[in-house]
mmCIF file with all atom_site columns, C-alpha atoms in Angstrom:
data_model
loop_
_atom_site.group_PDB
_atom_site.id
_atom_site.type_symbol
_atom_site.label_atom_id
_atom_site.label_alt_id
_atom_site.label_comp_id
_atom_site.label_asym_id
_atom_site.label_entity_id
_atom_site.label_seq_id
_atom_site.pdbx_PDB_ins_code
_atom_site.Cartn_x
_atom_site.Cartn_y
_atom_site.Cartn_z
_atom_site.occupancy
_atom_site.B_iso_or_equiv
_atom_site.pdbx_formal_charge
_atom_site.auth_seq_id
_atom_site.auth_comp_id
_atom_site.auth_asym_id
_atom_site.auth_atom_id
_atom_site.pdbx_PDB_model_num
ATOM 1   C CA . UNK P 1 1   ? 132.769 107.247 66.788  1.00 0.00 ? 1   UNK P CA 1
ATOM 2   C CA . UNK P 1 2   ? 131.546 110.672 67.825  1.00 0.00 ? 2   UNK P CA 1
ATOM 3   C CA . UNK P 1 3   ? 129.411 111.717 70.754  1.00 0.00 ? 3   UNK P CA 1
ATOM 4   C CA . UNK P 1 4   ? 128.391 115.053 72.269  1.00 0.00 ? 4   UNK P CA 1
ATOM 5   C CA . UNK P 1 5   ? 128.030 115.380 76.039  1.00 0.00 ? 5   UNK P CA 1
ATOM 6   C CA . UNK P 1 6   ? 126.159 118.160 77.688  1.00 0.00 ? 6   UNK P CA 1
ATOM 7   C CA . UNK P 1 7   ? 128.050 119.620 80.676  1.00 0.00 ? 7   UNK P CA 1
ATOM 8   C CA . UNK P 1 8   ? 126.403 121.601 83.488  1.00 0.00 ? 8   UNK P CA 1
ATOM 9   C CA . UNK P 1 9   ? 128.018 124.241 85.697  1.00 0.00 ? 9   UNK P CA 1
ATOM 10  C CA . UNK P 1 10  ? 130.686 125.599 83.312  1.00 0.00 ? 10  UNK P CA 1
ATOM 11  C CA . UNK P 1 11  ? 130.864 129.229 84.315  1.00 0.00 ? 11  UNK P CA 1
ATOM 12  C CA . UNK P 1 12  ? 133.510 130.614 82.053  1.00 0.00 ? 12  UNK P CA 1
ATOM 13  C CA . UNK P 1 13  ? 135.865 129.792 79.173  1.00 0.00 ? 13  UNK P CA 1
ATOM 14  C CA . UNK P 1 14  ? 138.507 128.774 81.698  1.00 0.00 ? 14  UNK P CA 1
ATOM 15  C CA . UNK P 1 15  ? 136.071 125.987 82.854  1.00 0.00 ? 15  UNK P CA 1
ATOM 16  C CA . UNK P 1 16  ? 135.933 124.630 79.301  1.00 0.00 ? 16  UNK P CA 1
ATOM 17  C CA . UNK P 1 17  ? 139.738 124.845 79.086  1.00 0.00 ? 17  UNK P CA 1
ATOM 18  C CA . UNK P 1 18  ? 140.160 122.951 82.355  1.00 0.00 ? 18  UNK P CA 1
ATOM 19  C CA . UNK P 1 19  ? 137.917 120.094 81.197  1.00 0.00 ? 19  UNK P CA 1
ATOM 20  C CA . UNK P 1 20  ? 139.550 119.891 77.762  1.00 0.00 ? 20  UNK P CA 1
ATOM 21  C CA . UNK P 1 21  ? 143.126 119.876 79.123  1.00 0.00 ? 21  UNK P CA 1
ATOM 22  C CA . UNK P 1 22  ? 142.333 117.282 81.775  1.00 0.00 ? 22  UNK P CA 1
ATOM 23  C CA . UNK P 1 23  ? 140.653 114.894 79.329  1.00 0.00 ? 23  UNK P CA 1
ATOM 24  C CA . UNK P 1 24  ? 143.209 115.382 76.533  1.00 0.00 ? 24  UNK P CA 1
ATOM 25  C CA . UNK P 1 25  ? 146.011 114.742 79.014  1.00 0.00 ? 25  UNK P CA 1
ATOM 26  C CA . UNK P 1 26  ? 144.454 111.250 79.277  1.00 0.00 ? 26  UNK P CA 1
ATOM 27  C CA . UNK P 1 27  ? 144.819 110.732 75.543  1.00 0.00 ? 27  UNK P CA 1
ATOM 28  C CA . UNK P 1 28  ? 141.186 111.387 74.822  1.00 0.00 ? 28  UNK P CA 1
ATOM 29  C CA . UNK P 1 29  ? 140.340 113.568 71.824  1.00 0.00 ? 29  UNK P CA 1
ATOM 30  C CA . UNK P 1 30  ? 137.940 115.990 73.292  1.00 0.00 ? 30  UNK P CA 1
ATOM 31  C CA . UNK P 1 31  ? 136.809 119.408 72.219  1.00 0.00 ? 31  UNK P CA 1
ATOM 32  C CA . UNK P 1 32  ? 134.833 121.485 74.790  1.00 0.00 ? 32  UNK P CA 1
ATOM 33  C CA . UNK P 1 33  ? 132.621 124.363 73.828  1.00 0.00 ? 33  UNK P CA 1
ATOM 34  C CA . UNK P 1 34  ? 131.719 126.792 76.580  1.00 0.00 ? 34  UNK P CA 1
ATOM 35  C CA . UNK P 1 35  ? 129.000 128.636 74.634  1.00 0.00 ? 35  UNK P CA 1
ATOM 36  C CA . UNK P 1 36  ? 127.131 125.372 73.946  1.00 0.00 ? 36  UNK P CA 1
ATOM 37  C CA . UNK P 1 37  ? 128.119 123.814 77.318  1.00 0.00 ? 37  UNK P CA 1
ATOM 38  C CA . UNK P 1 38  ? 129.059 120.681 75.631  1.00 0.00 ? 38  UNK P CA 1
ATOM 39  C CA . UNK P 1 39  ? 132.062 118.350 74.912  1.00 0.00 ? 39  UNK P CA 1
ATOM 40  C CA . UNK P 1 40  ? 132.592 116.523 71.638  1.00 0.00 ? 40  UNK P CA 1
ATOM 41  C CA . UNK P 1 41  ? 134.315 113.191 71.789  1.00 0.00 ? 41  UNK P CA 1
ATOM 42  C CA . UNK P 1 42  ? 135.805 111.810 68.573  1.00 0.00 ? 42  UNK P CA 1
ATOM 43  C CA . UNK P 1 43  ? 137.735 108.723 69.735  1.00 0.00 ? 43  UNK P CA 1
ATOM 44  C CA . UNK P 1 44  ? 137.034 105.232 71.036  1.00 0.00 ? 44  UNK P CA 1
ATOM 45  C CA . UNK P 1 45  ? 136.104 106.157 74.534  1.00 0.00 ? 45  UNK P CA 1
ATOM 46  C CA . UNK P 1 46  ? 134.852 104.815 77.811  1.00 0.00 ? 46  UNK P CA 1
ATOM 47  C CA . UNK P 1 47  ? 131.840 107.056 78.578  1.00 0.00 ? 47  UNK P CA 1
ATOM 48  C CA . UNK P 1 48  ? 131.793 106.282 82.240  1.00 0.00 ? 48  UNK P CA 1
ATOM 49  C CA . UNK P 1 49  ? 135.467 107.107 82.653  1.00 0.00 ? 49  UNK P CA 1
ATOM 50  C CA . UNK P 1 50  ? 134.959 110.456 80.885  1.00 0.00 ? 50  UNK P CA 1
ATOM 51  C CA . UNK P 1 51  ? 131.916 111.247 82.969  1.00 0.00 ? 51  UNK P CA 1
ATOM 52  C CA . UNK P 1 52  ? 133.867 110.460 86.200  1.00 0.00 ? 52  UNK P CA 1
ATOM 53  C CA . UNK P 1 53  ? 136.756 112.666 85.089  1.00 0.00 ? 53  UNK P CA 1
ATOM 54  C CA . UNK P 1 54  ? 134.446 115.568 84.357  1.00 0.00 ? 54  UNK P CA 1
ATOM 55  C CA . UNK P 1 55  ? 132.563 115.161 87.687  1.00 0.00 ? 55  UNK P CA 1
ATOM 56  C CA . UNK P 1 56  ? 135.981 115.083 89.529  1.00 0.00 ? 56  UNK P CA 1
ATOM 57  C CA . UNK P 1 57  ? 136.625 118.498 88.154  1.00 0.00 ? 57  UNK P CA 1
ATOM 58  C CA . UNK P 1 58  ? 133.424 119.835 89.649  1.00 0.00 ? 58  UNK P CA 1
ATOM 59  C CA . UNK P 1 59  ? 131.194 119.748 86.625  1.00 0.00 ? 59  UNK P CA 1
ATOM 60  C CA . UNK P 1 60  ? 128.280 117.484 85.815  1.00 0.00 ? 60  UNK P CA 1
ATOM 61  C CA . UNK P 1 61  ? 127.534 115.511 82.641  1.00 0.00 ? 61  UNK P CA 1
ATOM 62  C CA . UNK P 1 62  ? 123.840 115.736 81.901  1.00 0.00 ? 62  UNK P CA 1
ATOM 63  C CA . UNK P 1 63  ? 122.567 112.361 80.666  1.00 0.00 ? 63  UNK P CA 1
ATOM 64  C CA . UNK P 1 64  ? 119.757 113.223 78.327  1.00 0.00 ? 64  UNK P CA 1
ATOM 65  C CA . UNK P 1 65  ? 119.960 116.919 77.734  1.00 0.00 ? 65  UNK P CA 1
ATOM 66  C CA . UNK P 1 66  ? 117.385 117.247 80.561  1.00 0.00 ? 66  UNK P CA 1
ATOM 67  C CA . UNK P 1 67  ? 118.594 120.676 81.639  1.00 0.00 ? 67  UNK P CA 1
ATOM 68  C CA . UNK P 1 68  ? 118.228 123.397 79.131  1.00 0.00 ? 68  UNK P CA 1
ATOM 69  C CA . UNK P 1 69  ? 118.743 127.138 79.050  1.00 0.00 ? 69  UNK P CA 1
ATOM 70  C CA . UNK P 1 70  ? 115.266 127.757 80.490  1.00 0.00 ? 70  UNK P CA 1
ATOM 71  C CA . UNK P 1 71  ? 116.052 125.615 83.567  1.00 0.00 ? 71  UNK P CA 1
ATOM 72  C CA . UNK P 1 72  ? 119.366 127.379 84.129  1.00 0.00 ? 72  UNK P CA 1
ATOM 73  C CA . UNK P 1 73  ? 117.620 130.699 83.531  1.00 0.00 ? 73  UNK P CA 1
ATOM 74  C CA . UNK P 1 74  ? 115.112 129.954 86.235  1.00 0.00 ? 74  UNK P CA 1
ATOM 75  C CA . UNK P 1 75  ? 117.795 128.737 88.702  1.00 0.00 ? 75  UNK P CA 1
ATOM 76  C CA . UNK P 1 76  ? 119.897 131.894 88.195  1.00 0.00 ? 76  UNK P CA 1
ATOM 77  C CA . UNK P 1 77  ? 116.885 134.221 88.304  1.00 0.00 ? 77  UNK P CA 1
ATOM 78  C CA . UNK P 1 78  ? 115.679 132.737 91.599  1.00 0.00 ? 78  UNK P CA 1
ATOM 79  C CA . UNK P 1 79  ? 119.199 132.947 93.086  1.00 0.00 ? 79  UNK P CA 1
ATOM 80  C CA . UNK P 1 80  ? 119.515 136.532 91.827  1.00 0.00 ? 80  UNK P CA 1
ATOM 81  C CA . UNK P 1 81  ? 116.197 137.559 93.470  1.00 0.00 ? 81  UNK P CA 1
ATOM 82  C CA . UNK P 1 82  ? 117.181 135.924 96.828  1.00 0.00 ? 82  UNK P CA 1
ATOM 83  C CA . UNK P 1 83  ? 120.566 137.582 96.734  1.00 0.00 ? 83  UNK P CA 1
ATOM 84  C CA . UNK P 1 84  ? 119.027 140.898 95.848  1.00 0.00 ? 84  UNK P CA 1
ATOM 85  C CA . UNK P 1 85  ? 116.732 140.672 98.834  1.00 0.00 ? 85  UNK P CA 1
ATOM 86  C CA . UNK P 1 86  ? 119.654 139.953 101.072 1.00 0.00 ? 86  UNK P CA 1
ATOM 87  C CA . UNK P 1 87  ? 121.733 142.712 99.505  1.00 0.00 ? 87  UNK P CA 1
ATOM 88  C CA . UNK P 1 88  ? 119.202 145.670 99.759  1.00 0.00 ? 88  UNK P CA 1
ATOM 89  C CA . UNK P 1 89  ? 119.585 146.100 103.496 1.00 0.00 ? 89  UNK P CA 1
ATOM 90  C CA . UNK P 1 90  ? 123.380 146.230 102.975 1.00 0.00 ? 90  UNK P CA 1
ATOM 91  C CA . UNK P 1 91  ? 122.913 149.073 100.433 1.00 0.00 ? 91  UNK P CA 1
ATOM 92  C CA . UNK P 1 92  ? 121.211 151.085 103.169 1.00 0.00 ? 92  UNK P CA 1
ATOM 93  C CA . UNK P 1 93  ? 124.442 151.124 105.271 1.00 0.00 ? 93  UNK P CA 1
ATOM 94  C CA . UNK P 1 94  ? 126.085 153.105 102.543 1.00 0.00 ? 94  UNK P CA 1
ATOM 95  C CA . UNK P 1 95  ? 123.739 156.008 103.006 1.00 0.00 ? 95  UNK P CA 1
ATOM 96  C CA . UNK P 1 96  ? 122.625 155.906 106.666 1.00 0.00 ? 96  UNK P CA 1
ATOM 97  C CA . UNK P 1 97  ? 124.253 155.234 110.011 1.00 0.00 ? 97  UNK P CA 1
ATOM 98  C CA . UNK P 1 98  ? 122.809 152.079 111.433 1.00 0.00 ? 98  UNK P CA 1
ATOM 99  C CA . UNK P 1 99  ? 122.509 150.802 114.953 1.00 0.00 ? 99  UNK P CA 1
ATOM 100 C CA . UNK P 1 100 ? 124.470 147.833 116.419 1.00 0.00 ? 100 UNK P CA 1
ATOM 101 C CA . UNK P 1 101 ? 121.423 145.501 116.025 1.00 0.00 ? 101 UNK P CA 1
ATOM 102 C CA . UNK P 1 102 ? 121.083 146.363 112.416 1.00 0.00 ? 102 UNK P CA 1
ATOM 103 C CA . UNK P 1 103 ? 124.751 145.754 111.814 1.00 0.00 ? 103 UNK P CA 1
ATOM 104 C CA . UNK P 1 104 ? 124.425 142.306 113.369 1.00 0.00 ? 104 UNK P CA 1
ATOM 105 C CA . UNK P 1 105 ? 121.387 141.569 111.085 1.00 0.00 ? 105 UNK P CA 1
ATOM 106 C CA . UNK P 1 106 ? 123.451 142.717 108.179 1.00 0.00 ? 106 UNK P CA 1
ATOM 107 C CA . UNK P 1 107 ? 126.197 140.260 109.145 1.00 0.00 ? 107 UNK P CA 1
ATOM 108 C CA . UNK P 1 108 ? 123.693 137.387 109.241 1.00 0.00 ? 108 UNK P CA 1
ATOM 109 C CA . UNK P 1 109 ? 122.246 138.408 105.893 1.00 0.00 ? 109 UNK P CA 1
ATOM 110 C CA . UNK P 1 110 ? 125.726 138.651 104.310 1.00 0.00 ? 110 UNK P CA 1
ATOM 111 C CA . UNK P 1 111 ? 126.724 135.211 105.658 1.00 0.00 ? 111 UNK P CA 1
ATOM 112 C CA . UNK P 1 112 ? 123.489 133.751 104.156 1.00 0.00 ? 112 UNK P CA 1
ATOM 113 C CA . UNK P 1 113 ? 124.306 135.343 100.782 1.00 0.00 ? 113 UNK P CA 1
ATOM 114 C CA . UNK P 1 114 ? 127.936 134.305 100.769 1.00 0.00 ? 114 UNK P CA 1
ATOM 115 C CA . UNK P 1 115 ? 127.563 130.719 102.154 1.00 0.00 ? 115 UNK P CA 1
ATOM 116 C CA . UNK P 1 116 ? 124.087 129.667 101.062 1.00 0.00 ? 116 UNK P CA 1
ATOM 117 C CA . UNK P 1 117 ? 123.263 131.453 97.852  1.00 0.00 ? 117 UNK P CA 1
ATOM 118 C CA . UNK P 1 118 ? 126.886 131.185 96.555  1.00 0.00 ? 118 UNK P CA 1
ATOM 119 C CA . UNK P 1 119 ? 127.434 127.630 97.847  1.00 0.00 ? 119 UNK P CA 1
ATOM 120 C CA . UNK P 1 120 ? 127.888 125.960 94.371  1.00 0.00 ? 120 UNK P CA 1
ATOM 121 C CA . UNK P 1 121 ? 130.489 128.470 93.340  1.00 0.00 ? 121 UNK P CA 1
ATOM 122 C CA . UNK P 1 122 ? 132.540 127.959 96.495  1.00 0.00 ? 122 UNK P CA 1
ATOM 123 C CA . UNK P 1 123 ? 132.323 124.185 96.030  1.00 0.00 ? 123 UNK P CA 1
ATOM 124 C CA . UNK P 1 124 ? 133.563 124.546 92.453  1.00 0.00 ? 124 UNK P CA 1
ATOM 125 C CA . UNK P 1 125 ? 136.452 126.709 93.669  1.00 0.00 ? 125 UNK P CA 1
ATOM 126 C CA . UNK P 1 126 ? 137.444 124.142 96.264  1.00 0.00 ? 126 UNK P CA 1
ATOM 127 C CA . UNK P 1 127 ? 137.285 121.306 93.713  1.00 0.00 ? 127 UNK P CA 1
ATOM 128 C CA . UNK P 1 128 ? 139.552 123.318 91.325  1.00 0.00 ? 128 UNK P CA 1
ATOM 129 C CA . UNK P 1 129 ? 141.903 124.355 94.071  1.00 0.00 ? 129 UNK P CA 1
ATOM 130 C CA . UNK P 1 130 ? 142.600 120.713 95.012  1.00 0.00 ? 130 UNK P CA 1
ATOM 131 C CA . UNK P 1 131 ? 143.800 120.238 91.405  1.00 0.00 ? 131 UNK P CA 1
ATOM 132 C CA . UNK P 1 132 ? 145.712 123.527 91.381  1.00 0.00 ? 132 UNK P CA 1
ATOM 133 C CA . UNK P 1 133 ? 143.376 125.061 88.747  1.00 0.00 ? 133 UNK P CA 1
ATOM 134 C CA . UNK P 1 134 ? 141.631 128.398 88.793  1.00 0.00 ? 134 UNK P CA 1
ATOM 135 C CA . UNK P 1 135 ? 138.659 129.887 86.956  1.00 0.00 ? 135 UNK P CA 1
ATOM 136 C CA . UNK P 1 136 ? 136.131 132.641 87.470  1.00 0.00 ? 136 UNK P CA 1
ATOM 137 C CA . UNK P 1 137 ? 134.599 130.868 90.564  1.00 0.00 ? 137 UNK P CA 1
ATOM 138 C CA . UNK P 1 138 ? 138.042 131.026 92.245  1.00 0.00 ? 138 UNK P CA 1
ATOM 139 C CA . UNK P 1 139 ? 138.372 134.841 91.802  1.00 0.00 ? 139 UNK P CA 1
ATOM 140 C CA . UNK P 1 140 ? 134.783 135.515 93.143  1.00 0.00 ? 140 UNK P CA 1
ATOM 141 C CA . UNK P 1 141 ? 135.082 132.945 95.988  1.00 0.00 ? 141 UNK P CA 1
ATOM 142 C CA . UNK P 1 142 ? 138.417 134.270 97.134  1.00 0.00 ? 142 UNK P CA 1
ATOM 143 C CA . UNK P 1 143 ? 137.135 137.953 97.130  1.00 0.00 ? 143 UNK P CA 1
ATOM 144 C CA . UNK P 1 144 ? 133.774 137.205 98.865  1.00 0.00 ? 144 UNK P CA 1
ATOM 145 C CA . UNK P 1 145 ? 135.361 134.888 101.377 1.00 0.00 ? 145 UNK P CA 1
ATOM 146 C CA . UNK P 1 146 ? 138.086 137.433 102.167 1.00 0.00 ? 146 UNK P CA 1
ATOM 147 C CA . UNK P 1 147 ? 135.530 140.163 102.596 1.00 0.00 ? 147 UNK P CA 1
ATOM 148 C CA . UNK P 1 148 ? 133.264 138.118 104.839 1.00 0.00 ? 148 UNK P CA 1
ATOM 149 C CA . UNK P 1 149 ? 136.046 136.708 107.067 1.00 0.00 ? 149 UNK P CA 1
ATOM 150 C CA . UNK P 1 150 ? 137.666 140.161 107.345 1.00 0.00 ? 150 UNK P CA 1
ATOM 151 C CA . UNK P 1 151 ? 134.282 141.600 108.372 1.00 0.00 ? 151 UNK P CA 1
ATOM 152 C CA . UNK P 1 152 ? 133.667 138.878 110.831 1.00 0.00 ? 152 UNK P CA 1
ATOM 153 C CA . UNK P 1 153 ? 137.049 139.598 112.348 1.00 0.00 ? 153 UNK P CA 1
ATOM 154 C CA . UNK P 1 154 ? 136.165 143.257 112.869 1.00 0.00 ? 154 UNK P CA 1
ATOM 155 C CA . UNK P 1 155 ? 132.740 142.345 114.305 1.00 0.00 ? 155 UNK P CA 1
ATOM 156 C CA . UNK P 1 156 ? 134.397 140.042 116.777 1.00 0.00 ? 156 UNK P CA 1
ATOM 157 C CA . UNK P 1 157 ? 136.687 142.896 117.822 1.00 0.00 ? 157 UNK P CA 1
ATOM 158 C CA . UNK P 1 158 ? 133.653 145.137 118.301 1.00 0.00 ? 158 UNK P CA 1
ATOM 159 C CA . UNK P 1 159 ? 134.663 147.569 115.652 1.00 0.00 ? 159 UNK P CA 1
ATOM 160 C CA . UNK P 1 160 ? 131.681 147.816 113.300 1.00 0.00 ? 160 UNK P CA 1
ATOM 161 C CA . UNK P 1 161 ? 133.103 150.749 111.263 1.00 0.00 ? 161 UNK P CA 1
ATOM 162 C CA . UNK P 1 162 ? 135.358 148.513 109.163 1.00 0.00 ? 162 UNK P CA 1
ATOM 163 C CA . UNK P 1 163 ? 133.514 145.892 107.288 1.00 0.00 ? 163 UNK P CA 1
ATOM 164 C CA . UNK P 1 164 ? 132.936 144.917 103.600 1.00 0.00 ? 164 UNK P CA 1
ATOM 165 C CA . UNK P 1 165 ? 129.683 142.969 103.977 1.00 0.00 ? 165 UNK P CA 1
ATOM 166 C CA . UNK P 1 166 ? 127.836 145.108 101.436 1.00 0.00 ? 166 UNK P CA 1
ATOM 167 C CA . UNK P 1 167 ? 130.650 144.557 98.870  1.00 0.00 ? 167 UNK P CA 1
ATOM 168 C CA . UNK P 1 168 ? 130.547 140.794 99.146  1.00 0.00 ? 168 UNK P CA 1
ATOM 169 C CA . UNK P 1 169 ? 126.773 140.835 98.771  1.00 0.00 ? 169 UNK P CA 1
ATOM 170 C CA . UNK P 1 170 ? 126.921 143.235 95.794  1.00 0.00 ? 170 UNK P CA 1
ATOM 171 C CA . UNK P 1 171 ? 129.435 141.090 93.953  1.00 0.00 ? 171 UNK P CA 1
ATOM 172 C CA . UNK P 1 172 ? 127.314 138.001 94.366  1.00 0.00 ? 172 UNK P CA 1
ATOM 173 C CA . UNK P 1 173 ? 124.163 139.798 93.300  1.00 0.00 ? 173 UNK P CA 1
ATOM 174 C CA . UNK P 1 174 ? 125.786 141.280 90.188  1.00 0.00 ? 174 UNK P CA 1
ATOM 175 C CA . UNK P 1 175 ? 127.370 137.956 89.099  1.00 0.00 ? 175 UNK P CA 1
ATOM 176 C CA . UNK P 1 176 ? 124.056 136.190 89.516  1.00 0.00 ? 176 UNK P CA 1
ATOM 177 C CA . UNK P 1 177 ? 122.404 138.826 87.401  1.00 0.00 ? 177 UNK P CA 1
ATOM 178 C CA . UNK P 1 178 ? 125.100 138.282 84.742  1.00 0.00 ? 178 UNK P CA 1
ATOM 179 C CA . UNK P 1 179 ? 124.652 134.460 84.977  1.00 0.00 ? 179 UNK P CA 1
ATOM 180 C CA . UNK P 1 180 ? 120.915 134.836 84.580  1.00 0.00 ? 180 UNK P CA 1
ATOM 181 C CA . UNK P 1 181 ? 121.294 137.069 81.499  1.00 0.00 ? 181 UNK P CA 1
ATOM 182 C CA . UNK P 1 182 ? 123.920 134.665 80.011  1.00 0.00 ? 182 UNK P CA 1
ATOM 183 C CA . UNK P 1 183 ? 121.640 131.680 80.543  1.00 0.00 ? 183 UNK P CA 1
ATOM 184 C CA . UNK P 1 184 ? 118.736 133.668 78.960  1.00 0.00 ? 184 UNK P CA 1
ATOM 185 C CA . UNK P 1 185 ? 120.761 134.136 75.844  1.00 0.00 ? 185 UNK P CA 1
ATOM 186 C CA . UNK P 1 186 ? 122.150 130.634 75.462  1.00 0.00 ? 186 UNK P CA 1
ATOM 187 C CA . UNK P 1 187 ? 120.483 128.209 73.221  1.00 0.00 ? 187 UNK P CA 1
ATOM 188 C CA . UNK P 1 188 ? 120.577 124.445 73.647  1.00 0.00 ? 188 UNK P CA 1
ATOM 189 C CA . UNK P 1 189 ? 121.599 122.676 70.536  1.00 0.00 ? 189 UNK P CA 1
ATOM 190 C CA . UNK P 1 190 ? 119.601 119.764 69.213  1.00 0.00 ? 190 UNK P CA 1
ATOM 191 C CA . UNK P 1 191 ? 120.625 116.240 69.993  1.00 0.00 ? 191 UNK P CA 1
ATOM 192 C CA . UNK P 1 192 ? 123.201 115.050 67.473  1.00 0.00 ? 192 UNK P CA 1
#
């Protein structure tokens, strides 16, 4: 018996590898394809059990192919635009000296960018960390969280010269642009 499951929120080939290793360690014959965002099952399987395992890993099995590349494209484009709007003020600090009030506004914008716009990626990182697994989300979350907490530390100590708020915002904006372009190029396969 064969079945193909559509999987949402795979961000890199490492995500596909994590799902495949996890399911195959439970004696399930699974092949995960990152490019198609799907898993092929070719064994007698308990679908609910497989869906639960995939969800525990921080991914989501889509029931009826209800999310396609257009939906993901819109989600990532919207997030990219929001992130870009929050990042543009940070870019100004690279060229001009700013007042204390502007630096505080910049801190608030960066916190919104890192903790609101990027929330799903941090959540995915934490779910993988619990299982001692890493993927692209891990690298980006570690970097952006380090930059934001380091910057907050310097703001608390009233030294506004040393912060990395613009870098954390730039990374998120560029990754969201990449994710948007990637979703734009992906095609959803027909139902098997």
